[in-house]
C-alpha cells in the first residue's frame, strides 16, 4: 500500500504535574499532545512517524467514529510503548520511530483526532517530547512487488520518505524559481546544482532545497518531505500566478525513489554499474544514466554527510533492483538516520526544523553564502529587505559550532556565558565518532560567536565547559575536478 501525508495541527503539549507541587522538586513526568485534522474527513490511519526526544513511554488514543450514526469515541490504540529501554540512560532517546496500524490495539479506521501521552519517569532529563511528527493515511494500492529479505521488515514500501522531487518546466522556469529562492539560478551551468533557500517576506527560511539546471530543459528540485505540503503549495501558487500573466511555466511532481550512496569509495562502487565516467562528475553536478541495468536514473554528486557520494533518483519500479545490486558489493552497508545525523553534524550541515526554520534568517543561520551576488544587488527575492541589510550590519544572534567533553550536548540544552546567564540554546548535538568528542550547533548572541570563546552548556542539570568551534568539525571530502 502507498501512503499519503495527512495535514494536521499539532497543539502545544500539556504537562501533568507529578511530585510535590509546593516545592521545586515537582516536575512534569507526563505530557499530553493533541493532534487535530481540521481539513480532513475521518480517515484510516496507516502510519505515524516522529523523532523521539527523551520520551521513555508512549501511549496513543484516537477519537474515531464506529458508525455514521453514532458520536465519535476515544479509544486507546497503543499503551506504554517503550521508546527508551532504560529511562535513566540515553539509549533510544533521540531515535526516529515509525508506528504502523498493525501494531495498534484497535482498528484505525474513521480517525478524527489523535492524542499522544508521553511519559518520562526519570528525573535526569530536563525536558522530553516528540519532534517532526507526521501522520499518514492509506493511499491507493501500489502494484504488487516482491521484496528481498533485507527490505521485508516491517513494511518495506512504507518507510518514511525524507526528500521529494519536482520538475519546473517552461521557458520562464528560472524566473519562477528566483521569485521564491535566494540563489542565482540563472548562472547555473547545464547539469549544475546549488543549495538554496525558500524564504518569506520576513526573511525567515521556509525550507532548504537543491536546484539543478538540467540539460534536458527543466529545473530539478529536491526538497524536504517534512516541508512538502507547504513547498508544493508555494510553487503551485507561483506557477498559477505566472501562468495568469501569460508566462510559460509548469510543474511536475516526480514519483521517484531517492537512494544515497555515501563515503570515500562510493564512486568506485557505482562505477561498476554505469557506463559514464564518474571522474567527470564533480560535486553538485548530475547526469541521467543507466545504473546497474535501471535506465532513466539521475545521478547527482552530492549528499548530506560531508563525504564524497551520490544521490540517485530512480524510477520506483527499479528502486529495489538498484538497491539490491548496490548492496551486493561488500563495501556497502545499510545506514540509518542516526548515522546520517552524526555525519551531517560533523560536516556542520543544518537540519531544517532544528537548526533553521521560518524564524531564522540566512545570515543568522550562517548561510549567507547561499545568497547569489546578483540577487543581493537586485534585492529581488522574498525577505531581501530584511536579509540584505543584515549582511552589512549586525544580527542579534548567529549559529555556531560547539565542542565539549563529558556528557553529549543535545537539542534544547541551554547555552550559558561564563557568569551562568542563559544566552542561547543547542539546536543539534551528538557524540562525534570521528573526533571522539561531543559536537553541537546552537544560537548565541554575536558577541559570543567568535571561535575559541568559552561558554557553558547545561546537560542533565549540570554545567560543563564548551568552546565555540569552526565548522565543519571534520573536514569535508567533496569531489572536485583538479
Coordinates of C-alpha atoms in Angstrom, one line a residue:
X1 CA 0.0 0.0 0.0
X2 CA 1.1 3.6 -0.7
X3 CA 0.6 6.3 1.9
X4 CA -0.4 9.9 1.9
X5 CA 0.7 12.6 4.3
X6 CA -2.3 13.9 6.3
X7 CA -2.3 17.7 7.0
X8 CA -2.6 18.1 10.8
X9 CA -2.4 20.7 13.6
X10 CA -0.2 19.7 16.5
X11 CA -1.2 21.5 19.6
X12 CA 1.2 22.5 22.3
X13 CA 2.0 19.9 24.9
X14 CA 0.1 20.0 28.3
X15 CA 2.1 18.9 31.3
X16 CA 0.6 16.8 34.0
X17 CA 2.3 17.6 37.3
X18 CA 3.9 14.8 39.4
X19 CA 5.8 15.2 42.6
X20 CA 5.4 17.8 45.3
X21 CA 3.9 20.9 43.6
X22 CA 4.7 23.0 46.7
X23 CA 8.4 22.7 46.2
X24 CA 10.9 22.9 43.3
X25 CA 11.0 19.1 43.3
X26 CA 7.8 18.8 41.3
X27 CA 8.4 18.2 37.6
X28 CA 6.1 17.2 34.7
X29 CA 6.5 13.4 34.2
X30 CA 3.6 13.1 31.7
X31 CA 2.9 15.3 28.7
X32 CA -0.2 15.2 26.5
X33 CA -0.1 16.3 22.9
X34 CA -3.3 16.6 20.9
X35 CA -3.4 16.4 17.1
X36 CA -6.4 17.5 15.1
X37 CA -7.1 17.3 11.4
X38 CA -9.3 20.3 10.6
X39 CA -9.2 20.0 6.8
X40 CA -9.5 16.2 6.5
X41 CA -12.6 13.9 6.8
X42 CA -12.3 10.9 9.1
X43 CA -9.6 8.7 7.6
X44 CA -7.8 5.3 8.0
X45 CA -4.5 5.9 9.8
X46 CA -1.7 4.0 8.2
X47 CA 1.5 5.2 9.9
X48 CA 2.8 7.7 12.5
X49 CA 6.5 8.8 12.3
X50 CA 8.4 11.1 14.6
X51 CA 11.8 11.7 16.2
X52 CA 11.9 10.9 19.9
X53 CA 13.4 13.4 22.3
X54 CA 13.9 11.7 25.7
X55 CA 10.4 10.2 26.0
X56 CA 10.5 6.8 27.7
X57 CA 7.0 5.5 27.1
X58 CA 4.3 6.4 24.6
X59 CA 0.5 5.8 24.7
X60 CA -1.8 6.8 21.9
X61 CA -5.6 7.4 22.0
X62 CA -7.7 8.1 18.9
X63 CA -11.1 9.6 18.5
X64 CA -13.0 7.6 15.9
X65 CA -16.4 7.0 14.6
X66 CA -17.7 3.5 14.9
X67 CA -20.5 4.2 12.5
X68 CA -22.1 7.0 10.6
X69 CA -24.9 7.3 13.1
X70 CA -23.1 7.3 16.5
X71 CA -20.8 10.0 18.0
X72 CA -17.1 9.6 17.9
X73 CA -15.5 7.9 20.9
X74 CA -11.9 8.0 22.4
X75 CA -10.2 4.6 22.2
X76 CA -6.7 3.5 23.4
X77 CA -4.8 2.1 20.5
X78 CA -1.3 1.9 21.9
X79 CA -0.4 1.5 25.6
X80 CA 3.1 2.3 27.2
X81 CA 5.1 1.6 24.0
X82 CA 8.7 1.6 25.1
X83 CA 11.0 4.2 23.4
X84 CA 13.9 4.1 25.9
X85 CA 14.7 0.6 27.3
X86 CA 16.2 2.3 30.4
X87 CA 14.7 5.7 31.1
X88 CA 17.9 6.6 33.0
X89 CA 20.2 6.1 30.1
X90 CA 20.3 7.7 26.6
X91 CA 19.6 4.6 24.5
X92 CA 16.6 5.4 22.2
X93 CA 16.5 9.0 23.5
X94 CA 16.7 10.6 20.0
X95 CA 15.8 7.8 17.6
X96 CA 13.4 8.1 14.6
X97 CA 10.3 6.0 15.1
X98 CA 7.7 4.6 12.8
X99 CA 4.5 3.1 14.2
X100 CA 2.2 1.2 11.8
X101 CA -1.5 0.4 12.1
X102 CA -0.8 -3.4 12.5
X103 CA 0.9 -2.5 15.8
X104 CA -2.2 -0.9 17.2
X105 CA -4.7 -2.4 19.6
X106 CA -7.7 -1.3 17.7
X107 CA -9.0 -0.7 14.2
X108 CA -7.5 2.5 12.8
X109 CA -10.4 3.5 10.5
X110 CA -12.5 6.7 10.7
X111 CA -10.0 8.6 12.8
X112 CA -10.9 12.3 13.6
X113 CA -8.4 13.2 16.4
X114 CA -5.2 11.8 17.9
X115 CA -3.8 12.1 21.4
X116 CA -0.2 11.3 22.3
X117 CA 0.5 10.6 26.0
X118 CA 4.3 10.9 26.7
X119 CA 5.8 9.6 29.9
X120 CA 9.3 10.0 31.4
X121 CA 9.7 8.7 34.9
X122 CA 13.4 9.6 35.2
X123 CA 14.4 12.9 36.9
X124 CA 17.6 13.0 34.8
X125 CA 16.1 14.8 31.8
X126 CA 15.0 18.4 32.0
X127 CA 12.5 18.0 29.1
X128 CA 11.1 15.4 26.8
X129 CA 8.8 15.5 23.8
X130 CA 8.4 14.1 20.2
X131 CA 9.6 16.1 17.2
X132 CA 9.0 16.0 13.4
X133 CA 5.6 14.3 13.9
X134 CA 3.9 13.2 10.7
X135 CA 0.6 11.3 10.2
X136 CA -0.1 9.2 7.1
X137 CA -3.3 7.7 5.8
X138 CA -3.6 4.8 3.4
X139 CA -3.3 5.7 -0.2
X140 CA -4.2 3.9 -3.4
X141 CA -2.9 0.4 -3.9
X142 CA 0.6 0.0 -5.4
X143 CA 1.5 -2.7 -8.0
X144 CA 2.4 -6.0 -6.3
X145 CA 6.2 -6.2 -5.8
X146 CA 8.3 -9.0 -4.3
X147 CA 10.8 -7.5 -2.0
X148 CA 14.1 -9.1 -0.9
X149 CA 14.5 -10.3 2.6
X150 CA 16.6 -7.3 3.8
X151 CA 13.7 -4.9 2.8
X152 CA 10.8 -7.0 4.2
X153 CA 10.5 -5.7 7.8
X154 CA 8.4 -4.0 8.9
X155 CA 6.8 -2.7 5.8
X156 CA 9.4 -2.0 3.1
X157 CA 7.4 0.2 0.8
X158 CA 6.2 2.4 3.7
X159 CA 9.5 3.7 5.2
X160 CA 9.5 7.4 5.8
X161 CA 10.5 9.5 2.7
X162 CA 13.0 12.2 3.6
X163 CA 13.1 14.1 0.3
X164 CA 10.7 14.9 -2.5
X165 CA 11.5 15.7 -6.2
X166 CA 9.9 18.2 -8.6
X167 CA 10.4 19.4 -12.2
X168 CA 10.0 23.0 -13.0
X169 CA 9.2 23.3 -16.8
X170 CA 8.9 26.1 -19.4
X171 CA 11.0 29.0 -20.7
X172 CA 10.2 31.0 -17.6
X173 CA 11.3 28.3 -15.1
X174 CA 14.2 30.3 -13.8
X175 CA 12.0 33.4 -13.3
X176 CA 9.7 31.3 -11.2
X177 CA 12.4 29.7 -9.1
X178 CA 14.2 33.0 -8.5
X179 CA 11.0 34.6 -7.3
X180 CA 11.0 32.0 -4.4
X181 CA 14.6 31.4 -3.5
X182 CA 17.7 33.4 -2.6
X183 CA 20.2 31.7 -5.1
X184 CA 21.3 32.7 -8.5
X185 CA 19.7 30.0 -10.6
X186 CA 20.3 31.8 -13.9
X187 CA 24.0 31.4 -13.6
X188 CA 23.9 27.6 -13.2
X189 CA 25.6 25.7 -16.0
X190 CA 23.8 22.7 -17.6
X191 CA 23.5 19.9 -15.0
X192 CA 25.0 22.1 -12.2
X193 CA 23.1 22.4 -9.0
X194 CA 23.1 24.6 -5.9
X195 CA 21.8 24.5 -2.4
X196 CA 19.3 27.3 -1.9
X197 CA 16.6 28.5 0.5
X198 CA 12.9 29.3 0.2
X199 CA 12.4 32.5 2.3
X200 CA 9.4 34.5 3.4
X201 CA 8.9 38.3 3.4
X202 CA 10.2 38.5 7.0
X203 CA 13.5 36.9 5.9
X204 CA 12.7 33.5 7.6
X205 CA 13.8 30.2 6.0
X206 CA 10.8 28.2 4.8
X207 CA 12.9 25.2 3.7
X208 CA 16.3 24.4 2.2
X209 CA 16.4 22.7 -1.2
X210 CA 18.7 21.7 -4.1
X211 CA 18.0 23.2 -7.5
X212 CA 19.7 21.7 -10.6
X213 CA 19.6 23.3 -14.1
X214 CA 19.3 20.1 -16.2
X215 CA 20.4 19.8 -19.8
X216 CA 17.0 18.4 -20.6
X217 CA 15.4 21.8 -20.3
X218 CA 13.9 21.8 -16.8
X219 CA 14.9 22.6 -13.2
X220 CA 15.2 19.5 -11.0
X221 CA 14.2 20.4 -7.4
X222 CA 14.8 18.3 -4.3
X223 CA 13.2 19.5 -1.1
X224 CA 12.4 18.1 2.4
X225 CA 9.5 15.7 2.7
X226 CA 8.7 17.2 6.1
X227 CA 8.0 20.5 4.4
X228 CA 6.5 19.0 1.3
X229 CA 2.9 20.3 1.7
X230 CA 4.0 24.0 2.1
X231 CA 6.8 23.7 -0.5
X232 CA 4.4 22.3 -3.1
X233 CA 1.7 24.9 -2.3
X234 CA 4.3 27.7 -2.6
X235 CA 5.5 26.5 -6.0
X236 CA 2.0 25.8 -7.3
X237 CA 0.7 29.2 -6.3
X238 CA 3.6 30.9 -8.1
X239 CA 3.0 28.7 -11.2
X240 CA -0.6 29.8 -11.3
X241 CA 0.4 33.5 -10.8
X242 CA 2.9 33.4 -13.6
X243 CA 0.6 31.5 -15.9
X244 CA -2.1 34.1 -15.4
X245 CA 0.4 36.7 -16.6
X246 CA 0.9 34.7 -19.8
X247 CA 4.3 33.2 -18.7
X248 CA 5.5 29.8 -19.9
X249 CA 5.9 27.7 -16.8
X250 CA 4.7 24.4 -15.4
X251 CA 5.3 22.0 -12.5
X252 CA 5.6 18.2 -12.4
X253 CA 5.9 16.1 -9.3
X254 CA 8.2 13.1 -9.7
X255 CA 7.2 9.8 -8.2
X256 CA 10.8 8.5 -7.9
X257 CA 12.8 6.9 -5.1
X258 CA 16.0 8.5 -4.0
X259 CA 18.9 6.4 -2.9
X260 CA 22.0 7.9 -1.2
X261 CA 25.4 6.1 -1.6
X262 CA 28.0 7.9 0.5
X263 CA 31.6 7.5 1.5
X264 CA 35.1 7.5 0.2
X265 CA 34.6 4.5 -2.1
X266 CA 31.0 5.5 -3.3
X267 CA 32.1 6.4 -6.8
X268 CA 34.2 3.3 -7.2
X269 CA 31.3 1.1 -6.2
X270 CA 28.9 2.9 -8.5
X271 CA 31.3 3.0 -11.4
X272 CA 30.9 -0.8 -11.8
X273 CA 27.3 -0.3 -12.7
X274 CA 27.4 2.7 -15.1
X275 CA 29.0 3.4 -18.5
X276 CA 29.6 7.1 -17.8
X277 CA 33.0 8.1 -16.4
X278 CA 32.2 9.3 -12.8
X279 CA 35.6 11.1 -12.7
X280 CA 34.0 13.7 -14.9
X281 CA 31.1 14.2 -12.5
X282 CA 32.2 16.7 -9.8
X283 CA 30.4 17.9 -6.7
X284 CA 26.9 19.4 -7.2
X285 CA 26.6 18.2 -10.8
X286 CA 24.3 15.5 -12.2
X287 CA 23.7 13.3 -15.2
X288 CA 21.0 10.9 -16.4
X289 CA 22.3 7.4 -17.0
X290 CA 21.6 3.7 -16.7
X291 CA 22.6 2.4 -13.3
X292 CA 23.0 -1.4 -12.8
X293 CA 20.6 -2.0 -15.6
X294 CA 18.0 0.5 -14.5
X295 CA 17.5 3.2 -17.1
X296 CA 16.4 6.8 -16.5
X297 CA 18.3 7.4 -13.3
X298 CA 19.6 10.9 -12.4
X299 CA 22.9 10.6 -10.5
X300 CA 23.9 13.7 -8.6
X301 CA 27.4 14.0 -7.0
X302 CA 26.2 15.3 -3.6
X303 CA 25.0 14.1 -0.2
X304 CA 24.2 15.0 3.4
X305 CA 27.3 13.6 5.0
X306 CA 30.2 15.8 4.1
X307 CA 31.8 12.9 2.3
X308 CA 32.1 12.1 -1.4
X309 CA 29.0 10.3 -2.7
X310 CA 25.9 10.4 -4.9
X311 CA 22.2 10.6 -4.6
X312 CA 20.4 8.5 -7.3
X313 CA 16.9 9.4 -8.4
X314 CA 15.5 6.2 -9.7
X315 CA 12.0 5.2 -11.1
X316 CA 10.1 3.4 -8.3
X317 CA 9.8 0.2 -10.3
X318 CA 13.6 -0.1 -10.4
X319 CA 14.4 1.0 -6.9
X320 CA 14.6 -2.4 -5.2
X321 CA 16.6 -3.9 -8.0
X322 CA 19.1 -1.0 -7.8
X323 CA 19.4 -1.1 -4.0
X324 CA 19.9 -4.8 -4.1
X325 CA 22.6 -4.6 -6.8
X326 CA 24.5 -1.9 -4.9
X327 CA 24.3 -3.9 -1.7
X328 CA 25.9 -6.9 -3.3
X329 CA 29.2 -5.0 -3.1
X330 CA 30.8 -5.9 0.3
X331 CA 31.9 -2.3 0.7
X332 CA 28.3 -1.2 1.0
X333 CA 26.4 -1.3 4.3
X334 CA 22.9 0.0 5.1
X335 CA 23.0 3.1 7.4
X336 CA 20.2 4.5 9.5
X337 CA 19.2 8.1 10.2
X338 CA 21.2 8.3 13.4
X339 CA 24.4 7.5 11.5
X340 CA 23.5 10.0 8.8
X341 CA 22.7 12.6 11.5
X342 CA 26.1 12.3 13.1
X343 CA 27.8 12.7 9.8
X344 CA 25.9 15.8 8.8
X345 CA 26.5 17.4 12.2
X346 CA 30.3 16.7 11.9
X347 CA 30.1 18.4 8.5
X348 CA 28.2 21.4 10.0
X349 CA 25.1 20.9 7.9
X350 CA 21.8 22.2 9.0
X351 CA 18.7 20.1 9.7
X352 CA 15.5 22.0 8.9
X353 CA 13.2 22.3 11.9
X354 CA 16.1 22.0 14.3
X355 CA 18.9 24.4 13.2
X356 CA 16.9 26.6 10.8
X357 CA 13.2 27.5 10.5
X358 CA 10.9 30.2 9.4
X359 CA 12.1 32.4 12.3
X360 CA 15.7 32.2 11.2
X361 CA 17.3 34.3 8.5
X362 CA 20.1 33.0 6.3
X363 CA 22.5 35.5 7.9
X364 CA 21.6 34.3 11.4
X365 CA 21.9 30.7 10.3
X366 CA 25.4 31.3 8.9
X367 CA 24.1 30.6 5.4
X368 CA 24.9 33.9 3.8
X369 CA 26.9 32.0 1.1
X370 CA 23.6 30.8 -0.4
X371 CA 22.7 34.4 -1.4
X372 CA 23.7 35.0 -5.1
X373 CA 25.8 38.1 -5.6
X374 CA 23.5 39.3 -8.4
X375 CA 20.5 38.6 -6.2
X376 CA 21.9 40.6 -3.3
X377 CA 22.4 43.6 -5.6
X378 CA 18.9 43.3 -7.1
X379 CA 17.2 42.6 -3.8
X380 CA 14.5 40.7 -5.7
X381 CA 13.9 37.6 -3.5
X382 CA 11.4 37.2 -0.7
X383 CA 12.7 38.9 2.5
X384 CA 15.5 40.8 0.8
X385 CA 14.7 44.0 2.6
X386 CA 15.4 42.2 5.9
X387 CA 18.3 39.9 4.8
X388 CA 20.5 42.2 2.7
X389 CA 20.9 44.8 5.4
X390 CA 21.9 42.1 7.8
X391 CA 24.9 41.3 5.6
X392 CA 26.3 44.7 6.1
X393 CA 25.1 45.3 9.7
X394 CA 24.9 43.1 12.7
X395 CA 22.4 40.5 13.7
X396 CA 21.5 39.7 17.2
X397 CA 22.4 36.0 17.1
X398 CA 24.3 33.5 15.0
X399 CA 24.5 29.8 14.5
X400 CA 27.8 28.5 15.9
X401 CA 29.6 25.2 16.4
X402 CA 30.3 24.0 19.9
X403 CA 32.6 21.3 21.2
X404 CA 32.9 19.7 24.6
X405 CA 34.0 16.6 26.5
X406 CA 31.9 14.8 29.1
X407 CA 28.1 14.2 28.6
X408 CA 27.0 14.9 25.0
X409 CA 25.1 18.1 24.2
X410 CA 21.6 17.6 22.9
X411 CA 19.0 19.8 21.2
X412 CA 17.3 22.1 23.7
X413 CA 20.3 22.2 26.0
X414 CA 20.7 25.7 27.5
X415 CA 23.9 27.6 26.5
X416 CA 25.2 30.0 29.2
X417 CA 28.0 32.5 29.4
X418 CA 30.8 32.1 32.0
X419 CA 28.7 34.0 34.5
X420 CA 26.0 31.4 34.3
X421 CA 23.4 33.5 32.4
X422 CA 21.5 31.7 29.7
X423 CA 22.4 33.2 26.3
X424 CA 21.2 30.6 23.8
X425 CA 20.1 27.1 23.0
X426 CA 21.6 24.0 21.4
X427 CA 19.7 23.0 18.2
X428 CA 21.6 19.8 17.3
X429 CA 24.2 17.7 19.2
X430 CA 25.7 14.3 19.4
X431 CA 29.0 12.5 20.1
X432 CA 31.3 12.7 17.1
X433 CA 32.5 9.2 16.1
X434 CA 35.4 10.7 14.1
X435 CA 36.7 13.1 16.8
X436 CA 35.8 11.2 19.9
X437 CA 34.4 14.4 21.3
X438 CA 30.9 15.9 21.6
X439 CA 29.8 18.4 18.9
X440 CA 26.8 20.6 18.6
X441 CA 25.3 23.6 16.9
X442 CA 23.3 26.4 18.5
X443 CA 22.5 30.0 18.5
X444 CA 24.3 32.7 20.6
X445 CA 24.5 36.5 20.6
X446 CA 27.1 37.8 18.1
X447 CA 29.5 38.9 20.8
X448 CA 29.8 35.2 21.8
X449 CA 30.2 33.8 18.3
X450 CA 34.0 34.1 17.8
X451 CA 35.7 30.7 17.6
X452 CA 37.6 29.9 20.8
X453 CA 35.0 31.7 23.0
X454 CA 34.5 29.6 26.2
X455 CA 30.9 29.0 27.2
X456 CA 28.9 26.7 29.5
X457 CA 26.3 24.2 28.4
X458 CA 23.8 22.7 30.8
X459 CA 23.5 18.9 30.4
X460 CA 21.5 16.8 32.8
X461 CA 21.2 19.8 35.1
X462 CA 24.9 20.1 35.3
X463 CA 27.0 22.8 33.7
X464 CA 30.0 21.8 31.6
X465 CA 32.6 23.8 29.6
X466 CA 32.2 24.1 25.9
X467 CA 34.1 26.1 23.3
X468 CA 32.8 27.8 20.2
X469 CA 34.4 26.0 17.2
X470 CA 34.7 26.5 13.5
X471 CA 32.5 24.3 11.3
X472 CA 32.8 21.8 9.7
X473 CA 34.1 20.0 12.7
X474 CA 35.5 17.3 10.4
X475 CA 36.9 18.5 7.0
X476 CA 34.6 17.7 4.1
X477 CA 35.7 15.4 1.3
X478 CA 33.6 16.6 -1.7
X479 CA 34.9 15.6 -5.1
X480 CA 36.1 18.5 -7.3
X481 CA 37.9 18.4 -10.6
X482 CA 41.6 19.3 -10.3

